[in-house]
């Protein structure tokens, strides 16, 4: 796990390389370095220098595999013609190394970086589908004067880029690109709108900054030096959610168990201590219990956020899992005052606006892990989006049954949703209604329902001046024949997991921790998406059905049979309403921000505090955006 910076320097500018690397030294506190390519000749170093080559690659290192200097980056090939700057982990590097040895390659280190370097020399972009792991890298081939840029299947590791006046820069975090000459800190109006109204981030090619783009997951680009044209991004993998297999349920459960345990086993490869985030839900509990199943004698450290609110606390479930595996339990609590104290750092850590204060809970968990000597953490991101863990997926199936005229089945499924899960009727029905209404008619209804209620605090002039599409830019896969799989695919690849992974990466790397997500293992994902929908969400409205049964005997039944879902939740409503005086001060700053109608915003907040208007995440989004704009648009 590391941080990277690379620039195609067509303008022949001087780059003070340490400025770009020091901006991400938290991503790689163990070492750093750079390579400056001039007329096909590389110069390597780690001192503070002004570089002006045609290609500059920088790197900060967090040592995980092969802690020696042999893992130093940017890594060069033995022949000196190729260099790699890479962030991530290739979990199947041992298997790939053996394959490369049969082709005549030899290795000096035990690092995955060296395997990636020689794999790219041998196979170029054809290597990408072979990789199992998380990665973002730039690979320079001086023989062909070509730079290859790539990102992992699901975008676990971040990669941003900016194209200004012929130069193209790539980075692990947005702060680096803002140091580039000509890159504006101004915001992207459409991204701001999508965030404020829908809470959407990482759902398109645009970041929240107008000059910074998000390099998409499962993609690569090849750039030939001497060309000043924009890069062309190419997909190397696409999740096929329409392919079906027909095993028995028992066969499928056995295969899911095998694939999941294999993934956890691969994700445990490390030369430093490994811990796990534990919420007490099915996903994180399965990871912790799988670690114990695979390694009966391993010391396990679990880290859990415990909300100071009985309705949100999962401490009893956390205790069940910790007792089951004999883990060293680390419990973290937080207060609203601590949130205020840490907020500036949290906003700077995230780089862009984020969804809710639950991100602070995660931030504190990683902070505690680092102070406890843990460098690698396993987390359960992705399971809900693969195994139908949210209420919206139940609504998708319910609306599908209604559309098909299967009303008896729809009624039974609805009753099971209410009886067998923690969902309330109103949320289920509201989501189902939204899924049933045709998109064009739905937009009209949305405008009628929300008029003078929620978006009146947005400036119509700002919307018009910036040509903002007030229908938003969020796109979903809608498939009549396979509605659940289509919805899951959208959540996993388009608008659900991408922003959760951004939160995860920034919070973990703020504390120099490598966070790994075993559910987002491409072999497991592809298998789950090939199964019948009823294996994922059955007629009794039991989500994660196949996974619950696959983990019997490894995870305590009391965990597998849970009906409620919480996660690292914070008492956000309680915190913010009790912080009214602080909130009022923040809202004053909206006067100078063109997207807000300040007086309407204040009225809306006062209505929330008095209980006249329902509290939801929009309140946090106002405050987060105001604070973010204050920090970035100075």
XYZ file of C-alpha atoms in Angstrom:
634
model
C 0.000 0.000 0.000
C 1.493 3.238 -1.088
C 0.962 6.522 -2.883
C 1.881 7.384 -6.451
C 2.338 10.463 -8.610
C 3.142 10.415 -12.321
C 3.167 13.164 -14.921
C 3.528 13.125 -18.704
C 5.423 16.393 -18.917
C 4.734 17.568 -22.463
C 5.143 21.221 -21.402
C 8.613 20.527 -19.982
C 7.714 22.210 -16.699
C 9.796 21.940 -13.553
C 8.183 19.726 -10.908
C 9.383 20.073 -7.320
C 8.814 16.387 -6.720
C 8.928 16.387 -2.937
C 5.939 18.734 -2.795
C 3.876 16.103 -4.573
C 5.187 13.233 -2.465
C 5.010 14.988 0.896
C 1.303 15.620 0.212
C 0.802 11.843 0.528
C 3.517 10.818 2.969
C 0.763 9.352 5.194
C 0.142 6.802 2.424
C 3.746 5.675 2.539
C 5.718 6.729 5.603
C 8.396 4.046 5.264
C 10.216 5.277 2.150
C 9.882 7.368 -0.989
C 11.556 7.872 -4.341
C 11.292 9.146 -7.893
C 12.483 8.556 -11.433
C 12.960 11.282 -14.034
C 13.002 10.109 -17.668
C 14.925 12.401 -20.043
C 15.278 11.324 -23.678
C 14.866 7.688 -22.702
C 17.421 7.839 -19.888
C 16.217 7.443 -16.274
C 17.582 9.249 -13.230
C 16.565 7.851 -9.829
C 16.613 9.591 -6.481
C 14.898 10.434 -3.220
C 16.267 13.876 -2.431
C 14.252 17.062 -2.880
C 14.737 17.918 -6.564
C 13.336 19.878 -9.478
C 12.468 17.393 -12.227
C 11.598 18.213 -15.824
C 11.801 14.964 -17.778
C 9.193 13.826 -20.274
C 7.911 11.288 -17.745
C 8.221 11.687 -13.971
C 7.164 8.923 -11.561
C 7.081 9.371 -7.801
C 6.240 6.959 -5.002
C 5.766 6.794 -1.227
C 6.027 3.347 0.359
C 4.148 1.565 3.112
C 6.084 -1.685 3.509
C 3.820 -4.759 3.650
C 5.573 -7.480 1.636
C 9.380 -7.799 1.645
C 10.242 -5.004 4.052
C 13.784 -4.697 2.671
C 15.121 -2.061 0.283
C 14.531 -4.503 -2.567
C 10.905 -3.355 -2.573
C 11.888 0.296 -3.234
C 9.923 2.202 -5.869
C 9.691 3.436 -8.519
C 11.010 -0.030 -9.340
C 13.240 -0.529 -12.367
C 13.779 -3.671 -14.390
C 17.175 -5.362 -14.481
C 17.696 -4.086 -18.025
C 16.854 -0.525 -16.944
C 14.289 0.034 -19.689
C 11.105 -0.209 -17.616
C 9.895 1.460 -14.415
C 6.856 0.936 -12.212
C 5.120 3.153 -9.655
C 2.454 1.078 -7.962
C -0.049 1.295 -5.108
C -1.812 -1.813 -3.832
C -1.354 -5.527 -3.288
C -1.319 -8.396 -5.780
C -2.481 -11.312 -3.649
C -1.707 -14.006 -6.222
C 1.839 -12.742 -6.779
C 3.357 -16.033 -5.632
C 1.487 -17.972 -8.311
C 2.284 -15.376 -10.996
C 5.958 -15.379 -9.987
C 6.170 -19.127 -10.514
C 4.603 -18.741 -13.964
C 7.073 -16.000 -14.889
C 9.998 -18.135 -13.691
C 9.017 -20.800 -16.212
C 9.311 -18.078 -18.879
C 12.881 -17.293 -17.842
C 12.475 -14.434 -15.386
C 14.421 -14.312 -12.141
C 13.599 -12.291 -9.035
C 15.686 -10.517 -6.416
C 12.943 -9.722 -3.920
C 9.930 -11.329 -2.283
C 7.708 -8.374 -3.229
C 4.579 -8.352 -5.346
C 5.863 -5.158 -6.997
C 8.638 -7.021 -8.778
C 6.174 -9.642 -9.998
C 3.893 -6.896 -11.341
C 6.846 -5.208 -13.076
C 7.982 -8.318 -14.942
C 4.425 -9.423 -15.599
C 3.836 -6.135 -17.409
C 7.049 -6.519 -19.366
C 5.961 -10.001 -20.476
C 2.226 -9.546 -21.036
C 1.617 -5.753 -21.088
C -2.111 -5.016 -20.556
C -2.974 -8.712 -21.062
C -1.679 -9.213 -17.512
C -4.520 -7.223 -15.966
C -7.258 -9.926 -16.031
C -4.784 -12.338 -14.425
C -4.295 -10.148 -11.345
C -6.119 -10.805 -8.096
C -5.831 -7.868 -5.795
C -6.119 -4.110 -5.591
C -3.942 -1.782 -7.594
C -3.362 1.525 -9.298
C -0.118 1.945 -11.210
C 1.833 3.634 -13.957
C 4.305 1.547 -15.970
C 6.760 3.236 -18.306
C 8.167 1.321 -21.269
C 11.104 3.317 -22.670
C 11.550 0.858 -25.564
C 8.196 1.884 -27.013
C 8.090 5.329 -25.331
C 4.785 4.323 -23.797
C 3.094 4.747 -20.432
C 0.496 2.207 -19.261
C -1.920 3.328 -16.541
C -4.345 0.927 -14.847
C -6.716 0.492 -11.915
C -8.098 -2.648 -10.259
C -11.401 -4.397 -11.011
C -13.523 -2.528 -8.446
C -11.508 0.635 -7.842
C -10.343 -0.390 -4.385
C -7.229 1.709 -4.860
C -7.741 5.314 -5.969
C -6.469 6.941 -9.135
C -7.144 10.489 -10.281
C -5.906 12.378 -13.305
C -5.909 15.834 -14.798
C -5.200 16.963 -18.368
C -4.047 20.571 -18.594
C -2.484 22.140 -21.703
C -1.094 18.850 -22.973
C 0.261 17.579 -19.662
C -1.395 14.591 -18.001
C -0.844 13.931 -14.304
C -1.959 10.876 -12.312
C -2.157 10.628 -8.529
C -3.454 8.682 -5.552
C -5.176 11.714 -4.054
C -6.701 14.925 -5.367
C -4.447 17.131 -3.221
C -1.449 16.207 -5.372
C -3.095 17.296 -8.601
C -4.102 20.623 -7.087
C -0.359 21.371 -6.860
C -0.016 21.095 -10.653
C 0.245 24.322 -12.612
C -3.116 25.227 -14.144
C -5.270 22.837 -12.095
C -8.092 24.745 -10.411
C -9.438 24.105 -6.923
C -12.872 25.188 -8.157
C -15.746 22.756 -7.749
C -17.667 20.813 -10.388
C -21.243 22.122 -10.189
C -22.917 18.890 -11.325
C -20.952 16.859 -8.786
C -21.882 19.329 -6.044
C -25.573 19.091 -6.987
C -25.542 15.272 -7.088
C -23.906 15.218 -3.672
C -26.241 17.727 -2.028
C -29.479 16.245 -3.352
C -28.698 12.532 -3.606
C -25.534 12.078 -1.552
C -23.815 10.721 -4.648
C -20.030 10.755 -5.041
C -17.671 8.674 -7.224
C -20.617 7.831 -9.511
C -19.198 9.316 -12.722
C -15.901 10.305 -14.314
C -16.030 13.654 -12.516
C -14.597 14.366 -9.102
C -15.878 17.271 -7.016
C -13.085 19.398 -8.536
C -13.776 20.725 -12.023
C -10.288 19.970 -13.383
C -9.815 16.522 -11.826
C -11.201 13.268 -13.229
C -11.579 9.837 -11.667
C -9.767 7.080 -13.545
C -12.424 4.320 -13.765
C -12.088 0.847 -12.228
C -11.330 -2.203 -14.389
C -9.683 0.063 -16.950
C -6.330 0.934 -18.444
C -4.846 3.492 -20.822
C -1.760 3.501 -23.027
C -0.142 6.801 -23.845
C 2.523 7.180 -26.511
C 4.971 9.981 -25.796
C 4.974 12.753 -28.343
C 1.203 12.871 -28.590
C -0.640 15.725 -26.918
C -4.094 14.218 -27.358
C -6.297 13.152 -24.417
C -5.808 9.656 -23.053
C -8.116 6.887 -24.262
C -9.418 4.732 -21.423
C -10.192 1.077 -22.198
C -12.103 -1.476 -20.126
C -10.262 -4.748 -19.487
C -13.118 -6.353 -17.494
C -16.870 -5.994 -17.230
C -19.078 -7.826 -14.747
C -21.411 -10.103 -16.703
C -24.555 -10.221 -14.583
C -26.659 -12.116 -17.173
C -24.642 -15.352 -17.272
C -26.365 -18.111 -15.258
C -25.392 -21.490 -13.869
C -27.770 -23.924 -12.197
C -26.139 -25.787 -9.318
C -28.167 -27.098 -6.435
C -28.365 -24.767 -3.475
C -26.114 -27.092 -1.465
C -23.499 -27.188 -4.244
C -23.580 -23.409 -4.545
C -23.213 -22.914 -0.784
C -20.181 -25.195 -0.727
C -18.600 -23.294 -3.624
C -19.278 -19.902 -2.023
C -17.686 -21.154 1.193
C -14.626 -22.373 -0.706
C -14.212 -19.141 -2.691
C -14.654 -16.924 0.352
C -12.162 -18.848 2.471
C -9.679 -18.807 -0.424
C -10.084 -15.055 -0.698
C -9.525 -14.491 3.025
C -6.494 -16.769 2.863
C -5.004 -14.690 0.037
C -5.818 -11.437 1.806
C -3.914 -12.624 4.868
C -0.597 -12.648 2.991
C 1.521 -10.074 4.798
C 4.865 -9.543 6.480
C 3.308 -7.184 9.075
C 0.533 -7.582 11.704
C -3.035 -8.007 10.410
C -6.258 -7.000 12.176
C -9.944 -6.736 11.244
C -12.746 -4.209 11.497
C -15.692 -5.811 13.291
C -19.150 -4.265 13.373
C -20.909 -7.424 14.542
C -22.816 -7.788 11.302
C -22.683 -10.865 9.095
C -19.969 -9.603 6.733
C -17.287 -8.429 9.151
C -18.050 -11.316 11.511
C -17.546 -13.788 8.665
C -14.100 -12.352 7.953
C -12.994 -12.538 11.592
C -14.342 -16.066 11.971
C -12.762 -17.132 8.669
C -9.378 -15.948 9.923
C -9.770 -18.196 12.972
C -11.002 -21.114 10.799
C -7.990 -20.808 8.489
C -5.403 -20.133 11.204
C -6.491 -21.742 14.510
C -3.500 -20.342 16.414
C -3.281 -16.857 14.959
C -3.557 -13.829 17.215
C -6.589 -11.819 16.106
C -7.126 -8.137 16.844
C -10.612 -6.804 16.154
C -11.590 -3.125 16.114
C -15.187 -2.033 16.669
C -16.978 1.283 16.898
C -19.499 1.235 19.735
C -22.185 3.896 19.387
C -23.264 5.723 22.536
C -26.885 4.983 21.675
C -28.693 1.778 22.596
C -30.541 1.624 19.257
C -27.309 1.878 17.281
C -24.931 -0.099 19.467
C -23.871 -3.536 18.218
C -21.702 -4.312 21.203
C -23.557 -7.495 22.111
C -22.964 -8.910 18.625
C -19.337 -7.831 18.664
C -18.873 -9.630 21.974
C -20.348 -12.850 20.581
C -17.832 -12.889 17.719
C -14.850 -11.914 19.842
C -15.666 -14.630 22.371
C -16.140 -17.157 19.566
C -12.684 -16.583 18.060
C -10.816 -15.466 21.185
C -9.908 -12.103 19.697
C -8.174 -9.184 21.342
C -11.064 -6.736 21.268
C -10.534 -3.016 20.756
C -13.672 -0.921 21.268
C -13.825 2.670 20.116
C -16.304 5.334 21.175
C -16.657 8.947 20.048
C -18.482 12.104 21.073
C -19.848 15.069 19.172
C -17.117 17.263 20.635
C -14.450 14.914 19.306
C -16.104 15.087 15.901
C -15.836 18.880 15.929
C -12.193 18.701 17.007
C -11.305 16.220 14.257
C -13.548 17.561 11.499
C -10.993 19.692 9.668
C -8.567 16.783 9.545
C -11.332 14.380 8.498
C -12.405 16.647 5.623
C -8.799 17.069 4.532
C -8.313 13.307 4.813
C -11.271 12.536 2.586
C -10.311 15.207 0.051
C -13.902 15.498 -1.142
C -17.325 15.695 0.550
C -18.631 12.479 2.115
C -21.967 10.979 3.017
C -22.400 10.989 6.790
C -20.713 11.059 10.180
C -20.397 7.269 10.042
C -17.198 8.026 8.124
C -15.890 9.527 11.351
C -16.547 6.247 13.152
C -14.437 4.457 10.547
C -11.736 7.139 10.822
C -11.508 6.520 14.567
C -11.372 2.739 14.124
C -8.353 3.007 11.823
C -6.716 5.507 14.157
C -7.018 3.024 17.024
C -5.714 0.179 14.870
C -2.587 2.147 14.041
C -1.942 3.051 17.668
C -2.274 -0.663 18.484
C 0.529 -1.585 16.085
C -1.625 -2.946 13.257
C -0.591 -2.172 9.658
C -3.066 -4.293 7.651
C -6.822 -4.430 8.269
C -9.513 -6.622 6.703
C -12.978 -5.144 6.159
C -16.336 -6.317 4.824
C -17.026 -3.772 2.053
C -18.877 -5.145 -0.955
C -20.918 -7.919 0.621
C -24.193 -5.959 0.732
C -23.850 -5.026 -2.931
C -23.205 -8.641 -3.936
C -25.655 -10.387 -1.617
C -28.644 -7.999 -1.558
C -28.089 -6.695 1.945
C -30.131 -3.478 1.732
C -33.870 -2.782 1.793
C -33.729 -1.296 -1.711
C -33.035 -4.752 -3.145
C -36.180 -6.111 -1.523
C -38.106 -3.263 -3.131
C -36.599 -4.147 -6.498
C -37.925 -7.714 -6.283
C -41.280 -6.636 -4.874
C -41.821 -4.144 -7.705
C -40.770 -6.802 -10.226
C -43.403 -9.241 -8.958
C -46.054 -6.503 -9.171
C -45.043 -5.498 -12.702
C -45.276 -9.126 -13.814
C -48.763 -9.454 -12.321
C -47.603 -12.005 -9.751
C -49.636 -10.306 -7.069
C -50.019 -13.249 -4.701
C -46.281 -13.801 -4.704
C -45.755 -10.063 -4.263
C -48.064 -9.976 -1.256
C -46.346 -12.951 0.395
C -42.933 -11.454 -0.236
C -44.067 -8.118 1.206
C -45.368 -9.789 4.372
C -42.089 -11.666 4.758
C -40.109 -8.443 4.275
C -41.999 -6.829 7.132
C -42.034 -9.889 9.404
C -38.562 -11.312 8.864
C -36.363 -8.220 8.626
C -35.905 -4.990 10.538
C -37.377 -2.949 7.673
C -40.352 -0.721 8.345
C -43.355 -0.673 6.047
C -43.073 2.939 4.979
C -39.475 2.635 3.715
C -40.224 -0.578 1.881
C -43.334 0.836 0.216
C -41.680 4.134 -0.659
C -38.768 2.390 -2.363
C -41.117 0.009 -4.141
C -43.251 2.896 -5.419
C -40.128 4.603 -6.732
C -39.143 1.417 -8.577
C -42.622 0.995 -10.062
C -43.066 4.511 -11.418
C -41.734 5.029 -14.976
C -38.653 7.236 -14.946
C -40.188 10.211 -16.785
C -43.336 10.170 -14.652
C -41.210 9.635 -11.559
C -39.224 12.787 -12.233
C -42.438 14.798 -12.450
C -43.738 13.352 -9.176
C -40.392 13.968 -7.523
C -40.488 17.618 -8.505
C -44.034 18.020 -7.249
C -43.311 16.307 -3.935
C -40.051 18.113 -3.284
C -41.137 21.573 -4.393
C -40.744 24.054 -1.519
C -39.825 21.214 0.789
C -36.237 20.183 0.342
C -34.507 21.784 -2.643
C -35.763 25.315 -2.072
C -32.455 25.958 -0.317
C -30.682 25.504 -3.655
C -30.187 28.565 -5.853
C -32.039 28.386 -9.155
C -29.648 30.983 -10.553
C -26.663 28.803 -9.684
C -28.341 25.798 -11.326
C -28.997 27.787 -14.506
C -25.606 29.504 -14.629
C -23.815 26.158 -14.374
C -26.149 24.152 -16.667
C -26.779 21.679 -13.878
C -28.960 18.718 -14.787
C -31.424 18.690 -11.892
C -32.328 15.085 -12.677
C -28.823 14.222 -11.567
C -26.203 12.174 -13.390
C -26.684 8.846 -11.613
C -27.207 5.914 -13.983
C -28.527 2.477 -13.007
C -28.669 -0.825 -14.835
C -32.337 -1.716 -15.288
C -32.972 -5.222 -16.519
C -36.516 -6.564 -16.758
C -35.434 -10.190 -16.954
C -32.972 -9.977 -14.056
C -33.874 -6.905 -11.987
C -32.049 -7.888 -8.810
C -28.815 -8.728 -10.589
C -29.034 -5.488 -12.552
C -29.545 -3.464 -9.385
C -26.686 -5.245 -7.630
C -24.385 -4.679 -10.584
C -25.124 -0.958 -10.530
C -24.471 -0.806 -6.799
C -21.219 -2.705 -7.084
C -19.757 -1.004 -10.132
C -21.434 2.371 -10.564
C -22.842 4.247 -7.574
C -22.681 2.213 -4.354
C -19.324 0.651 -3.674
C -17.163 3.331 -5.397
C -17.810 5.987 -2.757
C -17.548 3.497 0.129
C -14.149 2.438 -1.168
C -13.019 6.049 -1.325
C -14.011 6.569 2.310
C -12.241 3.348 3.270
C -9.036 4.130 1.428
C -8.657 7.703 2.720
C -9.508 6.843 6.326
C -7.142 3.895 6.426
C -4.279 5.616 4.640
C -4.612 8.686 6.873
C -3.241 6.393 9.585
C -0.846 4.534 7.254
C -2.933 1.365 7.295
C -3.555 -0.943 4.380
C -7.235 -1.891 4.315
C -8.165 -5.059 2.421
C -11.641 -6.131 1.331
C -11.893 -9.924 0.799
C -15.462 -9.837 -0.542
C -14.292 -7.845 -3.558
C -12.416 -10.785 -5.004
C -13.286 -11.132 -8.670
C -13.677 -14.932 -8.615
C -16.151 -14.738 -5.733
C -18.030 -11.834 -7.309
C -18.412 -13.509 -10.690
C -19.653 -16.718 -9.095
C -22.255 -14.982 -6.933
C -23.581 -13.040 -9.911
C -24.013 -16.267 -11.859
C -26.387 -17.746 -9.259
C -30.203 -17.560 -9.373
C -31.621 -14.477 -7.665
C -33.445 -16.542 -5.058
C -30.071 -17.837 -3.803
C -29.192 -14.257 -2.853
C -32.571 -12.990 -1.635
C -35.090 -15.752 -1.092
C -38.910 -15.727 -0.936
C -38.781 -15.376 2.839
C -37.000 -12.028 2.262
C -33.787 -13.384 3.768
C -30.905 -11.434 2.292
C -27.440 -12.977 1.832
C -29.214 -16.323 1.895
C -26.499 -18.377 0.182
C -23.722 -16.778 2.208
C -25.461 -17.274 5.546
C -25.784 -20.990 4.830
C -22.262 -21.234 3.402
C -20.801 -19.965 6.669
C -22.700 -22.312 9.001
C -20.240 -23.955 11.365
C -17.716 -21.136 10.979
C -19.747 -18.134 12.142
C -22.056 -18.380 15.192
C -25.668 -19.039 14.191
C -26.840 -16.075 16.259
C -24.876 -13.800 13.929
C -25.950 -15.557 10.743
C -29.601 -15.352 11.789
C -29.549 -11.604 12.486
C -32.461 -9.669 10.962
C -31.286 -6.148 11.717
C -28.527 -4.173 10.036
C -26.596 -1.278 11.564
C -22.856 -1.072 10.746
C -20.543 1.621 12.092
C -23.471 3.980 12.684
C -23.211 7.206 14.666
C -26.050 9.036 16.436
C -25.917 11.730 13.753
C -29.297 13.315 14.427
C -28.582 13.510 18.159
C -25.119 14.926 17.590
C -26.083 17.610 15.099
C -29.225 18.803 16.869
C -27.282 19.068 20.131
C -24.634 21.067 18.252
C -27.135 23.688 17.102
C -24.992 26.705 18.003
C -22.016 25.206 16.109
C -24.244 24.368 13.124
C -25.602 27.922 13.050
C -22.071 29.291 12.783
C -21.347 26.973 9.850
C -24.574 27.905 8.091
C -23.567 31.564 8.201
C -20.795 30.705 5.757
C -23.370 29.612 3.169
C -24.077 33.306 2.502
C -20.970 33.505 0.329
C -21.615 30.221 -1.495
C -23.602 30.626 -4.722
C -25.323 27.222 -4.670
C -27.193 28.011 -1.445
C -30.165 30.212 -0.630
C -28.936 31.059 2.839
C -32.220 32.138 4.429
C -34.037 29.066 3.123
C -31.222 26.849 4.332
C -31.427 28.333 7.804
C -35.226 27.922 7.865
C -34.858 24.300 6.832
C -32.375 23.614 9.621
C -34.529 25.393 12.225
C -37.461 23.261 11.082
C -35.375 20.112 11.585
C -34.260 21.174 15.073
C -37.846 21.881 16.165
C -39.055 18.572 14.739
C -41.318 20.111 12.084
C -39.244 18.567 9.286
C -37.704 15.108 9.293
C -33.964 14.789 9.838
C -31.956 12.985 7.190
C -28.462 12.928 5.718
C -29.041 16.144 3.751
C -28.302 18.075 6.952
C -24.831 16.614 7.172
C -24.254 17.230 3.462
C -24.920 20.964 3.872
C -22.392 21.231 6.664
C -19.825 19.001 5.002
C -19.949 20.928 1.728
C -19.732 24.302 3.471
C -16.678 23.182 5.460
C -15.113 21.588 2.367
C -15.600 24.706 0.252
C -14.081 26.838 3.002
C -10.991 24.616 3.037
C -10.531 24.284 -0.710
C -11.792 27.425 -2.433
C -9.650 29.958 -0.641
